[in-house]
Structures are given as structure tokens and as C-alpha cells.
Short mmCIF file of C-alpha atoms in Angstrom, two decimals:
data_model
loop_
_atom_site.label_atom_id
_atom_site.label_comp_id
_atom_site.label_asym_id
_atom_site.label_seq_id
_atom_site.Cartn_x
_atom_site.Cartn_y
_atom_site.Cartn_z
CA MET A 1 73.62 69.34 42.72
CA MET A 2 74.95 68.22 46.10
CA ALA A 3 76.94 71.44 46.43
CA LEU A 4 73.78 73.40 45.65
CA PHE A 5 71.90 71.38 48.27
CA LEU A 6 74.63 72.10 50.83
CA PHE A 7 74.44 75.87 50.33
CA LEU A 8 70.64 75.98 50.14
CA SER A 9 70.22 74.01 53.36
CA PHE A 10 72.74 76.33 55.06
CA VAL A 11 70.88 79.45 53.91
CA VAL A 12 67.47 78.04 54.87
CA LEU A 13 68.69 77.21 58.37
CA LEU A 14 70.06 80.74 58.75
CA LEU A 15 66.72 82.20 57.65
CA LEU A 16 64.94 79.98 60.20
CA GLY A 17 67.01 81.59 62.93
CA PHE A 18 69.59 78.88 63.61
CA PRO A 19 72.96 80.13 64.88
CA VAL A 20 75.67 80.16 62.20
CA ALA A 21 77.61 77.31 63.83
CA PHE A 22 74.55 75.03 63.96
CA SER A 23 73.58 75.98 60.41
CA LEU A 24 77.02 74.89 59.24
CA GLY A 25 76.88 71.69 61.27
CA VAL A 26 73.35 70.59 60.32
CA SER A 27 73.79 71.31 56.60
CA SER A 28 77.09 69.39 56.64
CA LEU A 29 75.42 66.48 58.48
CA LEU A 30 72.61 66.31 55.91
CA TYR A 31 75.16 66.26 53.09
CA LEU A 32 77.18 63.45 54.69
CA VAL A 33 74.07 61.33 55.35
CA ILE A 34 72.80 61.71 51.78
CA LYS A 35 76.24 60.97 50.30
CA GLY A 36 76.73 57.99 52.60
CA VAL A 37 79.97 59.32 54.09
CA PRO A 38 80.84 57.79 57.50
CA LEU A 39 79.87 60.24 60.24
CA SER A 40 83.17 59.61 61.98
CA ILE A 41 84.54 62.22 59.58
CA ILE A 42 82.76 64.94 61.63
CA PRO A 43 84.92 64.80 64.79
CA GLN A 44 88.03 64.20 62.66
CA LYS A 45 87.56 67.36 60.60
CA MET A 46 86.37 69.45 63.53
CA TYR A 47 89.43 68.47 65.56
CA SER A 48 91.81 69.11 62.65
CA GLY A 49 90.20 72.54 62.29
CA ILE A 50 91.06 73.61 65.82
CA ASP A 51 94.26 71.56 66.31
CA SER A 52 96.58 74.50 65.75
CA PHE A 53 99.17 76.11 68.01
CA VAL A 54 98.42 79.49 66.44
CA LEU A 55 94.74 79.27 67.43
CA LEU A 56 95.81 79.29 71.09
CA CYS A 57 96.15 83.05 70.59
CA ILE A 58 92.38 83.42 70.55
CA PRO A 59 91.50 82.29 74.12
CA ALA A 60 94.52 84.12 75.54
CA PHE A 61 93.69 87.44 73.82
CA ILE A 62 90.06 87.06 74.95
CA VAL A 63 91.21 86.59 78.56
CA ALA A 64 93.56 89.57 78.24
CA GLY A 65 90.74 91.78 76.94
CA ASN A 66 88.40 90.78 79.78
CA LEU A 67 91.14 91.40 82.34
CA MET A 68 91.74 94.85 80.84
CA ASN A 69 88.13 95.85 81.21
CA THR A 70 87.95 94.77 84.84
CA ALA A 71 91.34 96.24 85.74
CA GLY A 72 90.46 99.72 84.48
CA ILE A 73 92.98 99.61 81.62
CA THR A 74 90.33 100.42 79.01
CA ARG A 75 89.12 103.46 80.98
CA ARG A 76 92.65 104.86 81.23
CA ILE A 77 93.17 104.47 77.47
CA ILE A 78 89.95 106.45 76.92
CA ASN A 79 91.01 109.19 79.37
CA PHE A 80 94.38 109.56 77.64
CA SER A 81 92.75 109.71 74.19
CA ASN A 82 90.30 112.34 75.40
CA ALA A 83 93.11 114.42 76.90
CA ILE A 84 94.79 114.60 73.48
CA VAL A 85 91.81 115.33 71.20
CA GLY A 86 89.04 116.36 73.60
CA HIS A 87 89.56 120.10 72.97
CA ILE A 88 88.74 119.69 69.24
CA ARG A 89 85.15 120.06 68.03
CA GLY A 90 83.56 116.64 68.58
CA GLY A 91 86.50 115.75 70.80
CA LEU A 92 84.79 112.96 72.72
CA ALA A 93 83.82 111.29 69.44
CA LEU A 94 87.40 111.63 68.20
CA ALA A 95 88.60 110.14 71.48
CA ASN A 96 86.28 107.21 70.77
CA VAL A 97 88.10 106.49 67.49
CA ALA A 98 91.54 107.11 69.02
CA ALA A 99 90.80 104.75 71.91
CA SER A 100 89.73 102.07 69.41
CA MET A 101 93.04 102.43 67.59
CA ILE A 102 94.99 101.98 70.83
CA PHE A 103 92.70 99.20 72.06
CA ALA A 104 93.23 97.45 68.70
CA GLY A 105 96.84 96.87 69.67
CA ILE A 106 95.70 94.66 72.53
CA SER A 107 92.39 92.89 71.92
CA GLY A 108 92.32 92.07 68.18
CA THR A 109 88.52 91.78 68.00
CA ALA A 110 85.90 94.29 66.92
CA LEU A 111 83.16 93.04 69.23
CA ALA A 112 85.33 93.42 72.34
CA ASP A 113 86.13 96.97 71.24
CA THR A 114 82.46 97.88 70.75
CA ALA A 115 81.37 96.40 74.07
CA SER A 116 84.16 97.74 76.27
CA ILE A 117 84.68 101.22 74.81
CA GLY A 118 80.99 101.65 73.98
CA ALA A 119 79.90 100.86 77.52
CA ILE A 120 81.94 103.85 78.75
CA LEU A 121 81.80 106.36 75.90
CA ILE A 122 78.29 106.04 74.45
CA PRO A 123 76.58 107.12 77.72
CA ALA A 124 79.22 109.84 78.20
CA MET A 125 78.70 111.17 74.66
CA LYS A 126 74.92 111.24 75.10
CA GLU A 127 75.32 113.12 78.36
CA GLU A 128 77.60 115.70 76.67
CA GLY A 129 74.95 116.43 74.01
CA TYR A 130 75.85 114.08 71.16
CA ASP A 131 72.98 112.37 69.34
CA ALA A 132 72.52 108.79 70.48
CA ASP A 133 72.58 107.37 66.95
CA PHE A 134 75.80 109.27 66.12
CA SER A 135 77.45 108.06 69.34
CA ALA A 136 76.58 104.46 68.54
CA ALA A 137 77.64 104.79 64.89
CA VAL A 138 81.07 106.17 65.82
CA THR A 139 81.59 103.34 68.29
CA ALA A 140 80.49 100.54 65.95
CA SER A 141 82.40 101.81 62.91
CA SER A 142 85.64 102.57 64.79
CA SER A 143 85.63 99.05 66.25
CA THR A 144 86.47 97.76 62.76
CA VAL A 145 90.01 99.05 63.31
CA GLY A 146 90.53 96.35 65.97
CA PRO A 147 90.92 93.33 63.67
CA ILE A 148 93.12 95.23 61.19
CA ILE A 149 95.78 96.78 63.45
CA PRO A 150 97.88 93.96 64.98
CA PRO A 151 97.28 91.76 66.84
CA SER A 152 94.24 90.46 64.98
CA VAL A 153 92.16 87.35 65.62
CA PRO A 154 90.87 87.18 61.98
CA MET A 155 94.49 87.37 60.75
CA ILE A 156 95.31 84.44 63.03
CA ILE A 157 92.48 82.46 61.43
CA VAL A 158 93.73 83.31 57.92
CA GLY A 159 97.28 82.31 58.85
CA THR A 160 95.99 78.97 60.13
CA LEU A 161 94.04 78.35 56.92
CA THR A 162 96.75 79.33 54.45
CA GLY A 163 100.02 78.60 56.21
CA LEU A 164 101.06 82.24 55.83
CA SER A 165 103.20 83.79 58.55
CA VAL A 166 100.96 85.33 61.21
CA THR A 167 103.67 87.87 62.00
CA ARG A 168 103.73 89.02 58.35
CA LEU A 169 99.93 89.17 58.34
CA PHE A 170 100.00 91.32 61.46
CA LEU A 171 102.49 93.67 59.80
CA ALA A 172 100.38 93.80 56.63
CA GLY A 173 97.41 95.16 58.57
CA ALA A 174 99.30 97.96 60.33
CA ILE A 175 99.29 100.65 57.62
CA PRO A 176 95.72 99.93 56.38
CA GLY A 177 94.55 99.98 60.01
CA VAL A 178 96.10 103.36 60.70
CA ILE A 179 94.66 104.76 57.45
CA LEU A 180 91.26 103.41 58.43
CA GLY A 181 91.47 104.98 61.88
CA PHE A 182 92.45 108.44 60.63
CA SER A 183 89.82 108.28 57.86
CA LEU A 184 87.14 107.61 60.47
CA MET A 185 88.51 110.51 62.51
CA ALA A 186 88.15 112.77 59.46
CA ILE A 187 84.47 111.94 58.86
CA THR A 188 83.81 112.16 62.61
CA TYR A 189 85.32 115.63 62.76
CA TYR A 190 83.41 116.76 59.65
CA LEU A 191 80.05 115.63 61.06
CA SER A 192 80.86 117.09 64.49
CA VAL A 193 81.60 120.53 63.00
CA LYS A 194 78.53 120.35 60.77
CA ARG A 195 76.26 119.50 63.71
CA ASN A 196 78.09 121.77 66.17
CA TYR A 197 78.81 119.01 68.68
CA PRO A 198 80.54 120.13 71.89
CA LYS A 199 84.23 120.32 72.63
CA GLU A 200 85.98 120.32 75.96
CA GLU A 201 88.45 122.79 77.39
CA ARG A 202 92.05 122.31 76.34
CA LEU A 203 94.03 120.64 79.13
CA SER A 204 97.39 121.94 80.23
CA LEU A 205 100.47 119.99 79.23
CA ARG A 206 100.83 118.94 82.84
CA ALA A 207 97.30 117.49 82.87
CA VAL A 208 97.86 115.68 79.56
CA PHE A 209 101.13 114.27 80.90
CA ARG A 210 99.31 113.13 84.03
CA THR A 211 96.78 111.13 81.97
CA PHE A 212 99.69 109.71 79.98
CA LEU A 213 101.39 108.53 83.14
CA ASP A 214 98.12 107.04 84.38
CA ALA A 215 97.72 105.16 81.08
CA SER A 216 101.40 104.34 80.62
CA TRP A 217 101.04 100.81 81.93
CA ALA A 218 98.09 100.24 79.60
CA LEU A 219 100.02 101.66 76.64
CA GLY A 220 102.96 99.52 77.69
CA MET A 221 100.95 96.41 76.87
CA VAL A 222 100.57 97.59 73.25
CA VAL A 223 104.31 98.26 72.97
CA LEU A 224 105.19 94.94 74.63
CA ILE A 225 103.00 92.90 72.27
CA LEU A 226 104.04 94.63 69.05
CA VAL A 227 107.76 94.91 69.82
CA GLY A 228 107.85 91.34 71.09
CA ILE A 229 106.20 89.90 67.98
CA LEU A 230 107.92 92.08 65.39
CA GLY A 231 111.28 91.81 67.12
CA GLY A 232 111.13 88.02 67.09
CA ILE A 233 111.25 87.83 70.88
CA PHE A 234 108.15 85.64 71.00
CA THR A 235 105.55 84.19 68.65
CA PRO A 236 101.99 85.60 68.39
CA THR A 237 100.76 82.72 70.58
CA GLU A 238 103.37 83.44 73.23
CA ALA A 239 102.53 87.15 72.95
CA SER A 240 98.91 86.45 73.85
CA VAL A 241 100.00 84.65 77.03
CA VAL A 242 102.39 87.48 77.88
CA ALA A 243 99.44 89.87 77.49
CA VAL A 244 97.42 87.85 80.02
CA VAL A 245 100.25 87.84 82.57
CA TYR A 246 100.89 91.55 82.01
CA ALA A 247 97.19 92.41 82.47
CA LEU A 248 97.08 90.38 85.68
CA LEU A 249 100.16 92.04 87.16
CA VAL A 250 99.11 95.56 86.20
CA GLY A 251 95.51 95.07 87.32
CA ILE A 252 96.43 93.59 90.71
CA LEU A 253 99.73 95.23 91.64
CA VAL A 254 99.71 98.60 89.84
CA TYR A 255 96.13 99.81 89.34
CA ARG A 256 94.78 97.55 92.14
CA GLU A 257 91.31 97.44 90.59
CA LEU A 258 91.49 93.74 89.70
CA LYS A 259 90.62 91.61 92.72
CA PRO A 260 91.47 87.91 93.04
CA GLY A 261 87.75 87.25 93.38
CA ASP A 262 87.17 88.68 89.89
CA ILE A 263 89.42 86.13 88.19
CA PRO A 264 87.05 83.09 88.32
CA ARG A 265 84.27 85.16 86.72
CA ILE A 266 86.63 86.43 84.02
CA VAL A 267 87.87 82.91 83.29
CA VAL A 268 84.33 81.53 82.99
CA GLU A 269 83.27 84.36 80.67
CA SER A 270 86.40 83.91 78.57
CA VAL A 271 85.85 80.15 78.32
CA ARG A 272 82.28 80.77 77.15
CA MET A 273 83.44 83.18 74.46
CA THR A 274 86.32 80.93 73.38
CA THR A 275 84.11 77.86 73.17
CA SER A 276 81.65 79.56 70.83
CA VAL A 277 84.52 80.64 68.55
CA MET A 278 86.20 77.22 68.53
CA VAL A 279 82.97 75.31 67.84
CA LEU A 280 82.33 77.70 64.97
CA VAL A 281 85.86 77.20 63.59
CA GLY A 282 85.57 73.40 63.85
CA LEU A 283 82.20 73.18 62.09
CA ALA A 284 83.27 75.73 59.49
CA ARG A 285 86.33 73.58 58.74
CA LEU A 286 84.03 70.57 58.18
CA PHE A 287 81.89 72.69 55.85
CA ALA A 288 85.01 73.90 54.03
CA TRP A 289 86.24 70.31 53.60
CA ILE A 290 82.97 69.39 51.92
CA ILE A 291 83.27 72.43 49.65
CA THR A 292 86.77 71.37 48.67
CA THR A 293 85.59 67.79 48.04
CA GLU A 294 82.90 69.11 45.70
CA ARG A 295 85.57 71.19 43.88
CA ILE A 296 83.73 74.43 44.59
CA PRO A 297 86.95 76.53 44.63
CA GLN A 298 87.78 75.42 41.10
CA LEU A 299 84.23 76.08 39.90
CA VAL A 300 84.19 79.54 41.49
CA ALA A 301 87.58 80.35 39.97
CA GLN A 302 86.41 79.26 36.53
CA GLY A 303 83.18 81.23 36.92
CA ILE A 304 84.89 84.46 37.94
CA LEU A 305 87.68 84.17 35.38
CA SER A 306 85.13 83.38 32.65
CA ILE A 307 83.64 86.84 33.28
CA SER A 308 87.00 88.57 33.08
CA THR A 309 90.71 87.96 33.58
CA ASN A 310 91.38 91.66 34.13
CA PRO A 311 92.83 91.99 37.68
CA PHE A 312 90.85 95.18 38.32
CA VAL A 313 87.55 93.47 37.47
CA VAL A 314 88.38 90.24 39.31
CA ILE A 315 89.30 92.12 42.51
CA LEU A 316 86.06 94.08 42.19
CA LEU A 317 84.08 90.82 41.88
CA ILE A 318 85.85 89.28 44.89
CA ASN A 319 85.06 92.39 46.95
CA ALA A 320 81.41 92.28 45.88
CA ILE A 321 81.12 88.62 46.88
CA LEU A 322 82.76 89.18 50.27
CA LEU A 323 80.76 92.31 51.07
CA PHE A 324 77.56 90.38 50.35
CA VAL A 325 78.71 87.40 52.43
CA GLY A 326 79.73 89.70 55.29
CA CYS A 327 76.17 90.99 55.56
CA PHE A 328 74.85 87.53 56.37
CA MET A 329 77.68 85.46 57.89
CA GLU A 330 79.85 85.68 60.98
CA THR A 331 83.45 86.69 60.25
CA VAL A 332 85.24 83.53 61.40
CA ALA A 333 82.89 81.20 59.52
CA ALA A 334 83.16 83.31 56.38
CA LEU A 335 86.96 83.26 56.56
CA VAL A 336 87.13 79.48 56.95
CA ILE A 337 84.72 78.93 54.06
CA PHE A 338 85.70 81.59 51.53
CA VAL A 339 89.47 82.03 51.94
CA PRO A 340 90.18 78.56 50.44
CA VAL A 341 87.60 79.26 47.70
CA LEU A 342 88.80 82.71 46.61
CA LEU A 343 92.55 82.50 47.25
CA PRO A 344 93.17 80.43 44.06
CA VAL A 345 91.30 83.07 42.05
CA ALA A 346 93.41 85.87 43.51
CA MET A 347 96.64 84.00 42.86
CA LYS A 348 95.67 83.33 39.23
CA ILE A 349 95.63 87.09 38.59
CA GLY A 350 98.98 87.52 40.35
CA MET A 351 97.67 88.86 43.66
CA ASP A 352 100.00 88.41 46.62
CA PRO A 353 98.41 86.12 49.28
CA ILE A 354 99.30 88.60 52.06
CA HIS A 355 97.58 91.44 50.17
CA PHE A 356 94.60 89.18 49.52
CA ALA A 357 94.37 88.30 53.24
CA VAL A 358 94.23 91.94 54.32
CA MET A 359 91.56 92.69 51.70
CA VAL A 360 89.44 89.72 52.81
CA VAL A 361 89.65 90.57 56.52
CA LEU A 362 88.76 94.22 55.88
CA ASN A 363 85.81 93.13 53.71
CA LEU A 364 84.34 90.83 56.31
CA ILE A 365 84.98 93.22 59.19
CA ILE A 366 82.88 95.81 57.36
CA GLY A 367 80.10 93.21 57.55
CA LEU A 368 80.10 93.65 61.34
CA THR A 369 78.60 97.13 60.77
CA THR A 370 76.02 96.17 58.14
CA PRO A 371 72.59 94.61 58.67
CA PRO A 372 71.15 92.06 59.10
CA VAL A 373 73.93 90.24 61.02
CA GLY A 374 76.15 93.18 62.01
CA VAL A 375 76.86 92.19 65.61
CA CYS A 376 78.69 95.45 66.39
CA LEU A 377 75.56 97.35 65.36
CA PHE A 378 73.41 95.27 67.71
CA VAL A 379 75.77 95.80 70.65
CA ALA A 380 76.10 99.56 70.05
CA ALA A 381 72.35 100.00 69.54
CA ASN A 382 71.66 98.12 72.75
CA ILE A 383 74.08 100.31 74.74
CA ALA A 384 72.70 103.52 73.20
CA ARG A 385 69.10 102.29 73.61
CA ILE A 386 68.09 103.14 70.06
CA SER A 387 66.52 101.11 67.25
CA LEU A 388 68.71 99.25 64.78
CA GLY A 389 67.13 101.21 61.92
CA ASP A 390 68.17 104.55 63.42
CA LEU A 391 71.72 103.30 63.88
CA VAL A 392 71.94 101.92 60.33
CA ARG A 393 70.95 105.32 58.92
CA ALA A 394 73.43 107.16 61.14
CA ASN A 395 76.18 104.73 60.14
CA ILE A 396 75.92 105.40 56.38
CA PRO A 397 78.66 108.12 56.25
CA PHE A 398 81.03 105.89 58.21
CA LEU A 399 80.20 102.92 56.00
CA LEU A 400 81.08 104.96 52.91
CA VAL A 401 84.46 105.77 54.47
CA LEU A 402 85.05 102.08 55.22
CA LEU A 403 84.28 101.20 51.60
CA ALA A 404 86.61 103.94 50.33
CA VAL A 405 89.47 102.57 52.45
CA LEU A 406 88.66 99.05 51.23
CA PHE A 407 88.90 100.26 47.62
CA LEU A 408 92.25 101.92 48.39
CA VAL A 409 93.68 98.83 50.09
CA SER A 410 92.41 96.54 47.32
CA TYR A 411 94.08 98.45 44.49
CA CYS A 412 97.21 99.70 46.24
CA PRO A 413 99.20 96.58 47.27
CA PRO A 414 102.17 98.50 48.79
CA LEU A 415 99.92 99.58 51.67
CA SER A 416 99.74 95.93 52.74
CA LEU A 417 103.07 94.60 51.49
CA THR A 418 105.64 97.26 52.46
CA LEU A 419 106.07 96.29 56.13
CA PRO A 420 106.01 92.48 55.54
CA GLY A 421 108.59 93.07 52.78
CA LEU A 422 110.89 94.78 55.26
CA LEU A 423 110.57 91.84 57.65
CA ARG A 424 111.50 89.36 54.93
#
């Protein structure tokens, strides 16, 4: 009954418009007061939730992403992507997806991808003759590649929760992320041909090479991060700091678009974003501790396995639960709450924890492009100046592609396990 009260109070607070973090905190507080648990447990569990060396990646990658946007690195990535695919029908839309795939190797968050790339490409696509809802849908859906291709902030969270190697989790997301990116390119191209969207003139090899040289320092950051992590030169946390230093040096000394006066503003904005994430992680850890105390993971495992012990059916049920949760809950909070609940179920049917982690992250990232709490939809709709309803309808073909890739990743473990296996 207390577990039911905990979840009902959380849902009611969400429906009343409370932010997710406060909904988690208030529902947990009510539970502790009713149960008579000393309230000193709140700061203890919140601190233990964020007291992790790995979590230091998050503020550093956020700072690196903000530095990139100010230093013109994002714009150069877009120009290079457009130089490669711009001559194809719907080329600017394809460049949108390609830029997201490259940007994914730096930022690790979907929202940063939507905001930075969308701010440049959505107005440009509208000006070139693309429909506003299509432009926003391409941007929002392609941003889901960001948390799958390494580095990935959600993978960092999962590694913190489970004790799994973050490096192996990063590797596990590489192949699914590339498949996701090219699948989105395929549906983008199909819709562009069907609707006769414009294409640009093919650039000469010299012009393409010139955009490559202009973006080489930006692309170098992707190579530096991935080679450094996978080569064992530095840890993911150290890689995030290297990314900050690299962005500073390139922005100030090479591109010369980052001014010393911009740094205080970037730091303040990054602190604001980091604080909201860390408060959410801390309160979600408190909520998760209560769930564990009430033995919810065991009850959920028994409930699912009482329906079926067939791995195909169990994986389907886990996906259904996570897709539903992703529609209503922020990604980080959902990870902290549901990974400890569903991991025992997955392991009982013989599912590899690394494979499970990739499936969970992909599930919840899809939630960023589904109403009513799809934050990437809200950002893209705001940039495109269209209604959320119009964007949701335009996003349906892309959502179907995302679900198809999710199904493929869920039932084809080698896609997630081949690269981590090579590392081991």
C-alpha cells in the first residue's frame, strides 16, 4: 500500500504541473513522514546519488557543448555535412541528420543537439522551401542519435547505477547509433523525394575539401574523445575535461570566435544546466532507494515473469513499460528509477546487462520525441514557430523508424555486444 501511495502521489504531482525533480522529492518526503523514517536520510541518499567520479562527466560535457556553440564549431560541422550530402534531394535535411551524428560524438545529449543544430538549420530549411513541421521533425528525431553514439550522458548514468564499465557502454552504443542515424537518413530521403524538396548544386571536390579543412578542428574533437577513451589513454571523466580544454583552445586561438568575455556567461549557463540535472539525479536516487526498500524490483520481476518466461515476450513487455514511462518522465529520472527495477528481470531471462542498458537508453530517448513530455519536440516546435500538434503529426514517420531500430537492437544482441566484446 505504501508503494502504491508513493507512485500515486508522484503521478498526481506531475499532473498538477510540478517539475519531475520536485514531484520525486515531495512524494518521497510524504512517504518518509508517514513511515516515520528520520528525514536525515534525505541528504544522505541525495549525496550518495551524486557522489560519483563518473558523474563529473556531465558538467564537463555540458560546458564543452556550450563552448562549441559559441566558438562556431557547431556551424562548421553543419557546413561540412551539407557539403557532403547537400546535392542530394532533401540535402539540407540529410545534412541535419549527418550533423547530429557528428555532434553526437561530442555532446552526448539530445536536448543540446536539438537546440544548437535546430537554431541554425530549422530557419535555413524553412527559407529553402522545406515545410516547417518537417524541418522540426527531422531535427527532433535526429537528436536521439546523440545519447546513443558515444559519449553519452545517459550511458554515464547507467554505468553509475549498475557498476558497468562506462567505456564498454559507450562502445555498445556505437553500432546501434550509426544504424539509427542512417535509418533516419533513409526516411528523410524518402519523404524529401516524395515531396520534391529542394537540393543544392554539387560542390567541387576543392570546395568540399575546403569545408573539411574548416571543420577539421571540430572533427578533431570527436576523434580525440573517442580514441582517447577507447584507447585507454584517459577515462570518460578525463575525456570530458579534455573536451573542455580543446574547445577553449580551438575557439580562442584557432577560430577566434570565442571571446574571453563569453566564458563567464557560458560557465553560468552550464552551472544552471548541471544543477538541474544533479538535483534530479539526487532526488531520483532517494526515490529509487524507497522503491528498493519496498521490494518493488522483486514484485515487478515476479509480475512480469508470471505472465511469461519467454525471453521474446519479456523483452517486449520491458520495452512497452519503458516506452510508456518515456512519454511521461524525464530520461535521467526514469533511468535512476527503472534500471534497478528492470535489470533483475532482464538478467533472469539471460539478457546481458550491457545489451539491456543500450535497449533502456534507446527506449527512453525515444520518449524525448513523444508527447506529452517530449522536451526535444517542445524545443524544435518553438524554433520552427509551429504548434506541438503539427510537429507530432509530422514526426510519426520518424517515430516509426525509431521504433523499428529499437526492435532490431532489442532482439539482435550482437549489435550492442560486438564492440564491447572486442575490448574485453
